[in-house]
């Protein structure tokens, strides 16, 4: 592994700053609050989660049309989250614990209040007019073409600016006008943003909607076959004209070259493309180092579905490429909610942390937090994602998050599902996460080894992770009944290293002819030297 490939060994942890920890009692999480809880993430001992890097969702100044993804200043901290000095302190304290810091890089759009857009919309003759995508109305006075916003509630992807008589493009809310990346001055301005944060010590970027940065220069309609689509859709013969264009890779290569000047920085792409043949173009080459495997978190609770999805991407990736695996984010419903039980969340945790890839854990997943949609009248998010963003459950009464009124109410299971309670229980999900992460840190096979799935009867997902001197069998039971699996070509027995079930005795030999899994159980079995 070269110096600039630390991410290959890493476990990432996503923090949604508004919801992680509030230091000043205003009910909104902030940067000093994150600093106070860094030891939960990694204090250098197995009593912490042991993660290697944190990804911070946006903390920049914003009018909050899309909760921070509408940025009005790319080189500052919103006062609700703190100051640049607070950010510098966070980086320093994280680095002191061996935790890298990844920040969200939103390049597709800005806020309508950003000075660039304020100037752009001031006059058709503005020097920054072509920093954004403007177009005359269609002959009927309507939007210039049939492109749609990614958010259903926002309708078309165009809003008419009455003062100048033209429409501006917004892939998301009308408060998020799209930048024109075909303009060299936009590229220069955004390079300055990259360097601003890299010079402050950040270790890389999570690239928001990396596939959307370039649009058809002629602004042609999407073909009828895909005109209904608000987000990426796979089609055998046509492409959408407002995303996933080949030219986007020029921007990502430019970013990668800039990162390379800083030695050990990396880029993680959000590329909402479920078509593996197109997704693999975005990572593992000279562009971004890694990207989320979107199809992974779209699967039903079925072992064969996960095997087919993981194997499908593995068969298409560049040989040395690694995807990033996550089962929940600020956009994606939490694992316990989606799959229905804490027991399944334990199996999901073992799967995500043992596949050949970069695992990413969303805050609160380590204790099994559920979605908690707010009461009627308190909905805030334009796309209905409030329930995935509730404050972190630090303790049974919520004061671990804030001493004030939280910006969103906590989940109804706060008293039972919280860090303080689970930290005292060796049978808790938090304890399992800690064991899995720390076991992975010490395993050559899990961090850098090969992956090969094995045939197994029933609804199981079974695979080998292998490195010189270490072979591990991972067997996951996706059913609520006992399941016997006996993959061929293995030794008659192996030592059970870890189980998702607290009642399984570990550190002892177990038969592999067959290996009997309890309901909703996953195990890691050491097979011996290879």
PDB file of C-alpha atoms in Angstrom, residues 42-325:
ATOM      1  CA  UNK A  42     -11.624   6.494  18.310  1.00  0.00           C
ATOM      2  CA  UNK A  43      -9.641   6.947  21.504  1.00  0.00           C
ATOM      3  CA  UNK A  44      -7.034   4.404  20.461  1.00  0.00           C
ATOM      4  CA  UNK A  45      -8.620   1.530  22.401  1.00  0.00           C
ATOM      5  CA  UNK A  46     -11.262  -1.136  21.699  1.00  0.00           C
ATOM      6  CA  UNK A  47     -13.500   0.759  24.123  1.00  0.00           C
ATOM      7  CA  UNK A  48     -14.161   3.167  21.254  1.00  0.00           C
ATOM      8  CA  UNK A  49     -15.656   2.563  17.839  1.00  0.00           C
ATOM      9  CA  UNK A  50     -12.237   2.603  16.196  1.00  0.00           C
ATOM     10  CA  UNK A  51     -13.098   4.432  12.969  1.00  0.00           C
ATOM     11  CA  UNK A  52     -10.358   5.900  10.798  1.00  0.00           C
ATOM     12  CA  UNK A  53     -12.097   8.907   9.235  1.00  0.00           C
ATOM     13  CA  UNK A  54     -15.163  11.091   9.636  1.00  0.00           C
ATOM     14  CA  UNK A  55     -17.176  12.503   6.760  1.00  0.00           C
ATOM     15  CA  UNK A  56     -18.862  15.764   7.746  1.00  0.00           C
ATOM     16  CA  UNK A  57     -22.053  16.710   5.918  1.00  0.00           C
ATOM     17  CA  UNK A  58     -22.198  20.433   5.010  1.00  0.00           C
ATOM     18  CA  UNK A  59     -21.477  22.980   7.743  1.00  0.00           C
ATOM     19  CA  UNK A  60     -21.075  25.973   5.405  1.00  0.00           C
ATOM     20  CA  UNK A  61     -23.203  29.151   5.462  1.00  0.00           C
ATOM     21  CA  UNK A  62     -26.574  28.336   3.938  1.00  0.00           C
ATOM     22  CA  UNK A  63     -30.172  29.540   3.821  1.00  0.00           C
ATOM     23  CA  UNK A  64     -31.092  25.861   4.392  1.00  0.00           C
ATOM     24  CA  UNK A  65     -33.334  25.282   1.375  1.00  0.00           C
ATOM     25  CA  UNK A  66     -31.791  21.802   1.287  1.00  0.00           C
ATOM     26  CA  UNK A  67     -30.243  21.719   4.778  1.00  0.00           C
ATOM     27  CA  UNK A  68     -26.770  22.864   3.891  1.00  0.00           C
ATOM     28  CA  UNK A  69     -26.496  21.504   0.371  1.00  0.00           C
ATOM     29  CA  UNK A  70     -27.404  25.020  -0.775  1.00  0.00           C
ATOM     30  CA  UNK A  71     -24.168  26.852   0.017  1.00  0.00           C
ATOM     31  CA  UNK A  72     -23.842  30.632   0.121  1.00  0.00           C
ATOM     32  CA  UNK A  73     -20.107  30.644   0.948  1.00  0.00           C
ATOM     33  CA  UNK A  74     -17.881  27.659   0.174  1.00  0.00           C
ATOM     34  CA  UNK A  75     -15.014  28.974   2.309  1.00  0.00           C
ATOM     35  CA  UNK A  76     -16.639  29.597   5.669  1.00  0.00           C
ATOM     36  CA  UNK A  77     -18.515  27.958   8.542  1.00  0.00           C
ATOM     37  CA  UNK A  78     -22.158  28.778   9.225  1.00  0.00           C
ATOM     38  CA  UNK A  79     -22.294  30.532  12.624  1.00  0.00           C
ATOM     39  CA  UNK A  80     -24.853  27.990  13.826  1.00  0.00           C
ATOM     40  CA  UNK A  81     -22.072  25.374  13.614  1.00  0.00           C
ATOM     41  CA  UNK A  82     -19.221  27.522  14.904  1.00  0.00           C
ATOM     42  CA  UNK A  83     -16.256  29.266  13.326  1.00  0.00           C
ATOM     43  CA  UNK A  84     -13.284  28.478  11.140  1.00  0.00           C
ATOM     44  CA  UNK A  85     -11.248  28.340  14.341  1.00  0.00           C
ATOM     45  CA  UNK A  86     -13.634  25.661  15.606  1.00  0.00           C
ATOM     46  CA  UNK A  87     -13.138  23.750  12.374  1.00  0.00           C
ATOM     47  CA  UNK A  88      -9.365  23.977  12.710  1.00  0.00           C
ATOM     48  CA  UNK A  89      -9.649  22.689  16.282  1.00  0.00           C
ATOM     49  CA  UNK A  90     -11.773  19.786  15.082  1.00  0.00           C
ATOM     50  CA  UNK A  91      -9.182  18.833  12.472  1.00  0.00           C
ATOM     51  CA  UNK A  92      -6.374  19.094  15.013  1.00  0.00           C
ATOM     52  CA  UNK A  93      -8.175  17.019  17.643  1.00  0.00           C
ATOM     53  CA  UNK A  94      -9.284  14.413  15.119  1.00  0.00           C
ATOM     54  CA  UNK A  95      -5.792  14.047  13.710  1.00  0.00           C
ATOM     55  CA  UNK A  96      -4.403  13.680  17.236  1.00  0.00           C
ATOM     56  CA  UNK A  97      -6.592  10.577  17.549  1.00  0.00           C
ATOM     57  CA  UNK A  98      -5.646   9.186  14.156  1.00  0.00           C
ATOM     58  CA  UNK A  99      -8.988  10.217  12.629  1.00  0.00           C
ATOM     59  CA  UNK A 100      -8.942  11.723   9.139  1.00  0.00           C
ATOM     60  CA  UNK A 101     -11.448  14.457   8.255  1.00  0.00           C
ATOM     61  CA  UNK A 102     -13.471  14.343   5.031  1.00  0.00           C
ATOM     62  CA  UNK A 103     -15.764  17.240   4.114  1.00  0.00           C
ATOM     63  CA  UNK A 104     -18.681  17.412   1.726  1.00  0.00           C
ATOM     64  CA  UNK A 105     -17.793  19.079  -1.565  1.00  0.00           C
ATOM     65  CA  UNK A 106     -20.894  20.452  -3.299  1.00  0.00           C
ATOM     66  CA  UNK A 107     -19.868  21.503  -6.802  1.00  0.00           C
ATOM     67  CA  UNK A 108     -23.026  21.082  -8.858  1.00  0.00           C
ATOM     68  CA  UNK A 109     -24.856  24.093  -7.462  1.00  0.00           C
ATOM     69  CA  UNK A 110     -24.851  26.936  -4.976  1.00  0.00           C
ATOM     70  CA  UNK A 111     -27.503  28.754  -2.971  1.00  0.00           C
ATOM     71  CA  UNK A 112     -29.470  31.560  -4.615  1.00  0.00           C
ATOM     72  CA  UNK A 113     -27.903  33.795  -1.957  1.00  0.00           C
ATOM     73  CA  UNK A 114     -24.346  32.975  -3.041  1.00  0.00           C
ATOM     74  CA  UNK A 115     -22.592  36.145  -4.266  1.00  0.00           C
ATOM     75  CA  UNK A 116     -21.838  34.412  -7.574  1.00  0.00           C
ATOM     76  CA  UNK A 117     -25.524  33.865  -8.270  1.00  0.00           C
ATOM     77  CA  UNK A 118     -26.569  37.247  -6.898  1.00  0.00           C
ATOM     78  CA  UNK A 119     -24.294  38.845  -9.477  1.00  0.00           C
ATOM     79  CA  UNK A 120     -25.291  36.379 -12.189  1.00  0.00           C
ATOM     80  CA  UNK A 121     -28.990  37.199 -11.922  1.00  0.00           C
ATOM     81  CA  UNK A 122     -28.452  40.956 -11.589  1.00  0.00           C
ATOM     82  CA  UNK A 123     -28.332  41.522 -15.336  1.00  0.00           C
ATOM     83  CA  UNK A 124     -28.091  39.506 -18.552  1.00  0.00           C
ATOM     84  CA  UNK A 125     -24.851  41.363 -19.221  1.00  0.00           C
ATOM     85  CA  UNK A 126     -23.338  40.414 -15.867  1.00  0.00           C
ATOM     86  CA  UNK A 127     -19.770  39.115 -15.987  1.00  0.00           C
ATOM     87  CA  UNK A 128     -20.974  36.096 -14.018  1.00  0.00           C
ATOM     88  CA  UNK A 129     -24.108  35.473 -16.065  1.00  0.00           C
ATOM     89  CA  UNK A 130     -22.591  32.367 -17.650  1.00  0.00           C
ATOM     90  CA  UNK A 131     -21.363  31.011 -14.315  1.00  0.00           C
ATOM     91  CA  UNK A 132     -24.830  29.442 -14.171  1.00  0.00           C
ATOM     92  CA  UNK A 133     -27.105  27.878 -16.775  1.00  0.00           C
ATOM     93  CA  UNK A 134     -29.634  30.355 -18.107  1.00  0.00           C
ATOM     94  CA  UNK A 135     -32.019  29.891 -21.041  1.00  0.00           C
ATOM     95  CA  UNK A 136     -34.860  31.692 -22.757  1.00  0.00           C
ATOM     96  CA  UNK A 137     -38.403  30.396 -22.268  1.00  0.00           C
ATOM     97  CA  UNK A 138     -39.857  27.900 -24.709  1.00  0.00           C
ATOM     98  CA  UNK A 139     -42.172  29.362 -27.391  1.00  0.00           C
ATOM     99  CA  UNK A 140     -45.149  28.794 -25.076  1.00  0.00           C
ATOM    100  CA  UNK A 141     -43.416  30.696 -22.286  1.00  0.00           C
ATOM    101  CA  UNK A 142     -42.707  27.568 -20.281  1.00  0.00           C
ATOM    102  CA  UNK A 143     -39.396  25.981 -19.238  1.00  0.00           C
ATOM    103  CA  UNK A 144     -36.708  25.639 -21.930  1.00  0.00           C
ATOM    104  CA  UNK A 145     -36.880  21.831 -21.971  1.00  0.00           C
ATOM    105  CA  UNK A 146     -38.431  18.826 -20.208  1.00  0.00           C
ATOM    106  CA  UNK A 147     -35.784  18.285 -17.536  1.00  0.00           C
ATOM    107  CA  UNK A 148     -37.135  17.593 -14.056  1.00  0.00           C
ATOM    108  CA  UNK A 149     -35.907  18.427 -10.576  1.00  0.00           C
ATOM    109  CA  UNK A 150     -34.646  15.422  -8.613  1.00  0.00           C
ATOM    110  CA  UNK A 151     -37.221  16.350  -5.956  1.00  0.00           C
ATOM    111  CA  UNK A 152     -40.791  15.592  -6.951  1.00  0.00           C
ATOM    112  CA  UNK A 153     -42.155  18.487  -4.912  1.00  0.00           C
ATOM    113  CA  UNK A 154     -40.080  20.923  -6.975  1.00  0.00           C
ATOM    114  CA  UNK A 155     -41.528  20.041 -10.394  1.00  0.00           C
ATOM    115  CA  UNK A 156     -39.446  21.097 -13.414  1.00  0.00           C
ATOM    116  CA  UNK A 157     -35.717  21.746 -13.122  1.00  0.00           C
ATOM    117  CA  UNK A 158     -36.222  25.358 -14.214  1.00  0.00           C
ATOM    118  CA  UNK A 159     -37.389  28.538 -12.491  1.00  0.00           C
ATOM    119  CA  UNK A 160     -38.217  31.786 -14.275  1.00  0.00           C
ATOM    120  CA  UNK A 161     -36.338  34.855 -13.079  1.00  0.00           C
ATOM    121  CA  UNK A 162     -38.881  37.606 -13.617  1.00  0.00           C
ATOM    122  CA  UNK A 163     -36.335  40.422 -13.562  1.00  0.00           C
ATOM    123  CA  UNK A 164     -34.265  39.139 -16.478  1.00  0.00           C
ATOM    124  CA  UNK A 165     -36.897  37.099 -18.300  1.00  0.00           C
ATOM    125  CA  UNK A 166     -34.854  33.875 -18.435  1.00  0.00           C
ATOM    126  CA  UNK A 167     -35.035  30.557 -16.658  1.00  0.00           C
ATOM    127  CA  UNK A 168     -32.198  29.206 -14.529  1.00  0.00           C
ATOM    128  CA  UNK A 169     -31.490  25.492 -14.136  1.00  0.00           C
ATOM    129  CA  UNK A 170     -31.699  23.787 -10.735  1.00  0.00           C
ATOM    130  CA  UNK A 171     -31.335  20.031 -10.471  1.00  0.00           C
ATOM    131  CA  UNK A 172     -32.785  20.166  -6.963  1.00  0.00           C
ATOM    132  CA  UNK A 173     -34.719  22.979  -5.264  1.00  0.00           C
ATOM    133  CA  UNK A 174     -35.207  26.416  -6.869  1.00  0.00           C
ATOM    134  CA  UNK A 175     -32.858  27.590  -4.122  1.00  0.00           C
ATOM    135  CA  UNK A 176     -29.980  25.620  -5.692  1.00  0.00           C
ATOM    136  CA  UNK A 177     -29.052  26.983  -9.128  1.00  0.00           C
ATOM    137  CA  UNK A 178     -26.691  24.735 -11.097  1.00  0.00           C
ATOM    138  CA  UNK A 179     -23.202  25.984 -11.903  1.00  0.00           C
ATOM    139  CA  UNK A 180     -21.990  26.008 -15.495  1.00  0.00           C
ATOM    140  CA  UNK A 181     -18.907  23.793 -15.432  1.00  0.00           C
ATOM    141  CA  UNK A 182     -18.247  24.463 -19.108  1.00  0.00           C
ATOM    142  CA  UNK A 183     -17.066  27.916 -18.016  1.00  0.00           C
ATOM    143  CA  UNK A 184     -13.296  27.882 -17.227  1.00  0.00           C
ATOM    144  CA  UNK A 185     -13.779  30.623 -14.634  1.00  0.00           C
ATOM    145  CA  UNK A 186     -16.125  28.381 -12.658  1.00  0.00           C
ATOM    146  CA  UNK A 187     -13.477  25.673 -12.678  1.00  0.00           C
ATOM    147  CA  UNK A 188     -10.853  28.136 -11.470  1.00  0.00           C
ATOM    148  CA  UNK A 189     -13.117  29.364  -8.681  1.00  0.00           C
ATOM    149  CA  UNK A 190     -13.884  25.851  -7.513  1.00  0.00           C
ATOM    150  CA  UNK A 191     -10.218  24.844  -7.579  1.00  0.00           C
ATOM    151  CA  UNK A 192      -9.666  27.672  -5.117  1.00  0.00           C
ATOM    152  CA  UNK A 193     -12.336  26.091  -2.900  1.00  0.00           C
ATOM    153  CA  UNK A 194     -10.576  22.719  -3.052  1.00  0.00           C
ATOM    154  CA  UNK A 195      -7.273  24.260  -2.053  1.00  0.00           C
ATOM    155  CA  UNK A 196      -8.804  26.362   0.711  1.00  0.00           C
ATOM    156  CA  UNK A 197      -9.939  23.241   2.607  1.00  0.00           C
ATOM    157  CA  UNK A 198      -6.931  21.112   1.687  1.00  0.00           C
ATOM    158  CA  UNK A 199      -4.652  23.845   3.009  1.00  0.00           C
ATOM    159  CA  UNK A 200      -6.627  23.736   6.286  1.00  0.00           C
ATOM    160  CA  UNK A 201      -5.755  20.053   6.634  1.00  0.00           C
ATOM    161  CA  UNK A 202      -8.788  18.165   5.403  1.00  0.00           C
ATOM    162  CA  UNK A 203      -7.962  14.677   4.176  1.00  0.00           C
ATOM    163  CA  UNK A 204     -10.351  14.571   1.263  1.00  0.00           C
ATOM    164  CA  UNK A 205     -13.822  15.185  -0.062  1.00  0.00           C
ATOM    165  CA  UNK A 206     -17.101  13.375  -0.434  1.00  0.00           C
ATOM    166  CA  UNK A 207     -18.258  14.583  -3.845  1.00  0.00           C
ATOM    167  CA  UNK A 208     -21.962  15.408  -3.899  1.00  0.00           C
ATOM    168  CA  UNK A 209     -23.836  14.177  -7.019  1.00  0.00           C
ATOM    169  CA  UNK A 210     -20.593  13.747  -8.942  1.00  0.00           C
ATOM    170  CA  UNK A 211     -22.454  12.524 -12.029  1.00  0.00           C
ATOM    171  CA  UNK A 212     -24.453  15.766 -12.464  1.00  0.00           C
ATOM    172  CA  UNK A 213     -21.684  18.301 -12.983  1.00  0.00           C
ATOM    173  CA  UNK A 214     -22.024  18.511 -16.779  1.00  0.00           C
ATOM    174  CA  UNK A 215     -25.172  19.041 -18.846  1.00  0.00           C
ATOM    175  CA  UNK A 216     -25.960  18.906 -22.537  1.00  0.00           C
ATOM    176  CA  UNK A 217     -24.630  22.201 -23.957  1.00  0.00           C
ATOM    177  CA  UNK A 218     -27.601  22.429 -26.330  1.00  0.00           C
ATOM    178  CA  UNK A 219     -30.095  21.879 -23.486  1.00  0.00           C
ATOM    179  CA  UNK A 220     -32.007  19.349 -25.581  1.00  0.00           C
ATOM    180  CA  UNK A 221     -35.050  17.544 -24.210  1.00  0.00           C
ATOM    181  CA  UNK A 222     -34.526  14.210 -22.540  1.00  0.00           C
ATOM    182  CA  UNK A 223     -35.696  11.446 -24.899  1.00  0.00           C
ATOM    183  CA  UNK A 224     -39.283  10.271 -24.316  1.00  0.00           C
ATOM    184  CA  UNK A 225     -38.082   6.955 -22.894  1.00  0.00           C
ATOM    185  CA  UNK A 226     -36.429   8.697 -19.935  1.00  0.00           C
ATOM    186  CA  UNK A 227     -38.294  12.010 -19.818  1.00  0.00           C
ATOM    187  CA  UNK A 228     -40.197  10.894 -16.702  1.00  0.00           C
ATOM    188  CA  UNK A 229     -37.032  10.337 -14.684  1.00  0.00           C
ATOM    189  CA  UNK A 230     -35.991  12.716 -11.941  1.00  0.00           C
ATOM    190  CA  UNK A 231     -32.824  10.796 -11.199  1.00  0.00           C
ATOM    191  CA  UNK A 232     -30.602   8.445 -13.134  1.00  0.00           C
ATOM    192  CA  UNK A 233     -32.264   5.552 -14.954  1.00  0.00           C
ATOM    193  CA  UNK A 234     -30.609   2.772 -16.890  1.00  0.00           C
ATOM    194  CA  UNK A 235     -31.658   2.446 -20.506  1.00  0.00           C
ATOM    195  CA  UNK A 236     -30.117   0.228 -23.178  1.00  0.00           C
ATOM    196  CA  UNK A 237     -30.026   2.824 -25.951  1.00  0.00           C
ATOM    197  CA  UNK A 238     -30.465   6.389 -24.673  1.00  0.00           C
ATOM    198  CA  UNK A 239     -28.857   8.595 -22.031  1.00  0.00           C
ATOM    199  CA  UNK A 240     -30.361  11.425 -20.069  1.00  0.00           C
ATOM    200  CA  UNK A 241     -28.994  14.767 -21.188  1.00  0.00           C
ATOM    201  CA  UNK A 242     -28.774  16.418 -17.773  1.00  0.00           C
ATOM    202  CA  UNK A 243     -26.506  13.935 -15.960  1.00  0.00           C
ATOM    203  CA  UNK A 244     -23.863  11.202 -16.395  1.00  0.00           C
ATOM    204  CA  UNK A 245     -22.237  12.831 -19.411  1.00  0.00           C
ATOM    205  CA  UNK A 246     -18.729  11.667 -20.380  1.00  0.00           C
ATOM    206  CA  UNK A 247     -17.259  15.161 -19.895  1.00  0.00           C
ATOM    207  CA  UNK A 248     -17.818  14.965 -16.144  1.00  0.00           C
ATOM    208  CA  UNK A 249     -14.754  12.753 -15.874  1.00  0.00           C
ATOM    209  CA  UNK A 250     -12.532  15.640 -16.976  1.00  0.00           C
ATOM    210  CA  UNK A 251     -13.593  17.547 -13.852  1.00  0.00           C
ATOM    211  CA  UNK A 252     -13.021  14.548 -11.604  1.00  0.00           C
ATOM    212  CA  UNK A 253      -9.568  13.962 -13.086  1.00  0.00           C
ATOM    213  CA  UNK A 254      -8.745  17.620 -12.434  1.00  0.00           C
ATOM    214  CA  UNK A 255      -9.822  17.197  -8.821  1.00  0.00           C
ATOM    215  CA  UNK A 256      -7.723  14.048  -8.485  1.00  0.00           C
ATOM    216  CA  UNK A 257      -4.638  15.841  -9.796  1.00  0.00           C
ATOM    217  CA  UNK A 258      -5.140  18.597  -7.241  1.00  0.00           C
ATOM    218  CA  UNK A 259      -5.559  16.060  -4.457  1.00  0.00           C
ATOM    219  CA  UNK A 260      -2.370  14.385  -5.607  1.00  0.00           C
ATOM    220  CA  UNK A 261      -0.428  17.581  -5.007  1.00  0.00           C
ATOM    221  CA  UNK A 262      -1.235  17.155  -1.302  1.00  0.00           C
ATOM    222  CA  UNK A 263       0.101  13.613  -1.123  1.00  0.00           C
ATOM    223  CA  UNK A 264      -2.451  11.534   0.737  1.00  0.00           C
ATOM    224  CA  UNK A 265      -5.898  13.043   0.124  1.00  0.00           C
ATOM    225  CA  UNK A 266      -8.800  11.216  -1.446  1.00  0.00           C
ATOM    226  CA  UNK A 267     -12.218  11.603  -3.078  1.00  0.00           C
ATOM    227  CA  UNK A 268     -15.334   9.556  -2.344  1.00  0.00           C
ATOM    228  CA  UNK A 269     -18.064   9.925  -4.921  1.00  0.00           C
ATOM    229  CA  UNK A 270     -21.790  10.060  -4.462  1.00  0.00           C
ATOM    230  CA  UNK A 271     -22.822   8.704  -7.852  1.00  0.00           C
ATOM    231  CA  UNK A 272     -26.498   7.705  -7.744  1.00  0.00           C
ATOM    232  CA  UNK A 273     -26.210   5.245 -10.624  1.00  0.00           C
ATOM    233  CA  UNK A 274     -27.392   1.688 -10.063  1.00  0.00           C
ATOM    234  CA  UNK A 275     -26.059   0.556 -13.438  1.00  0.00           C
ATOM    235  CA  UNK A 276     -22.701  -0.999 -12.517  1.00  0.00           C
ATOM    236  CA  UNK A 277     -21.346  -0.702 -16.065  1.00  0.00           C
ATOM    237  CA  UNK A 278     -21.573   3.088 -15.774  1.00  0.00           C
ATOM    238  CA  UNK A 279     -20.774   3.362 -12.068  1.00  0.00           C
ATOM    239  CA  UNK A 280     -17.369   1.706 -12.457  1.00  0.00           C
ATOM    240  CA  UNK A 281     -16.276   4.503 -14.791  1.00  0.00           C
ATOM    241  CA  UNK A 282     -16.281   6.889 -11.827  1.00  0.00           C
ATOM    242  CA  UNK A 283     -13.758   5.271  -9.489  1.00  0.00           C
ATOM    243  CA  UNK A 284     -10.580   3.263  -9.372  1.00  0.00           C
ATOM    244  CA  UNK A 285      -8.858   4.945 -12.293  1.00  0.00           C
ATOM    245  CA  UNK A 286      -7.507   8.484 -12.540  1.00  0.00           C
ATOM    246  CA  UNK A 287     -10.663  10.076 -11.155  1.00  0.00           C
ATOM    247  CA  UNK A 288     -12.131   9.525  -7.708  1.00  0.00           C
ATOM    248  CA  UNK A 289     -10.531   6.774  -5.661  1.00  0.00           C
ATOM    249  CA  UNK A 290     -13.853   5.270  -4.559  1.00  0.00           C
ATOM    250  CA  UNK A 291     -17.611   5.717  -4.847  1.00  0.00           C
ATOM    251  CA  UNK A 292     -20.663   4.464  -3.004  1.00  0.00           C
ATOM    252  CA  UNK A 293     -22.186   1.306  -4.432  1.00  0.00           C
ATOM    253  CA  UNK A 294     -25.736   2.587  -4.715  1.00  0.00           C
ATOM    254  CA  UNK A 295     -27.290  -0.755  -5.621  1.00  0.00           C
ATOM    255  CA  UNK A 296     -26.000  -2.212  -2.338  1.00  0.00           C
ATOM    256  CA  UNK A 297     -28.351  -0.168  -0.184  1.00  0.00           C
ATOM    257  CA  UNK A 298     -31.262  -0.736  -2.562  1.00  0.00           C
ATOM    258  CA  UNK A 299     -31.414  -4.501  -1.957  1.00  0.00           C
ATOM    259  CA  UNK A 300     -34.211  -6.343  -0.155  1.00  0.00           C
ATOM    260  CA  UNK A 301     -33.353  -8.442   2.890  1.00  0.00           C
ATOM    261  CA  UNK A 302     -32.263 -11.491   0.959  1.00  0.00           C
ATOM    262  CA  UNK A 303     -28.828 -13.098   0.935  1.00  0.00           C
ATOM    263  CA  UNK A 304     -28.868 -13.986  -2.737  1.00  0.00           C
ATOM    264  CA  UNK A 305     -29.799 -10.406  -3.649  1.00  0.00           C
ATOM    265  CA  UNK A 306     -26.770  -9.075  -1.803  1.00  0.00           C
ATOM    266  CA  UNK A 307     -24.493 -11.735  -3.258  1.00  0.00           C
ATOM    267  CA  UNK A 308     -25.669 -10.974  -6.793  1.00  0.00           C
ATOM    268  CA  UNK A 309     -25.197  -7.232  -6.240  1.00  0.00           C
ATOM    269  CA  UNK A 310     -21.728  -7.471  -4.689  1.00  0.00           C
ATOM    270  CA  UNK A 311     -20.524 -10.028  -7.232  1.00  0.00           C
ATOM    271  CA  UNK A 312     -21.955  -7.992 -10.104  1.00  0.00           C
ATOM    272  CA  UNK A 313     -19.911  -4.920  -9.235  1.00  0.00           C
ATOM    273  CA  UNK A 314     -16.816  -6.995  -8.393  1.00  0.00           C
ATOM    274  CA  UNK A 315     -16.950  -8.504 -11.863  1.00  0.00           C
ATOM    275  CA  UNK A 316     -16.949  -5.108 -13.569  1.00  0.00           C
ATOM    276  CA  UNK A 317     -14.562  -3.028 -11.455  1.00  0.00           C
ATOM    277  CA  UNK A 318     -10.977  -2.297 -12.354  1.00  0.00           C
ATOM    278  CA  UNK A 319      -8.902  -4.990 -10.609  1.00  0.00           C
ATOM    279  CA  UNK A 320      -7.502  -2.700  -7.924  1.00  0.00           C
ATOM    280  CA  UNK A 321     -10.654  -0.615  -7.384  1.00  0.00           C
ATOM    281  CA  UNK A 322     -12.618  -0.550  -4.132  1.00  0.00           C
ATOM    282  CA  UNK A 323     -16.247   0.576  -3.757  1.00  0.00           C
ATOM    283  CA  UNK A 324     -17.628   2.134  -0.598  1.00  0.00           C
ATOM    284  CA  UNK A 325     -20.395   0.226   1.177  1.00  0.00           C
TER     285      UNK A 325
END
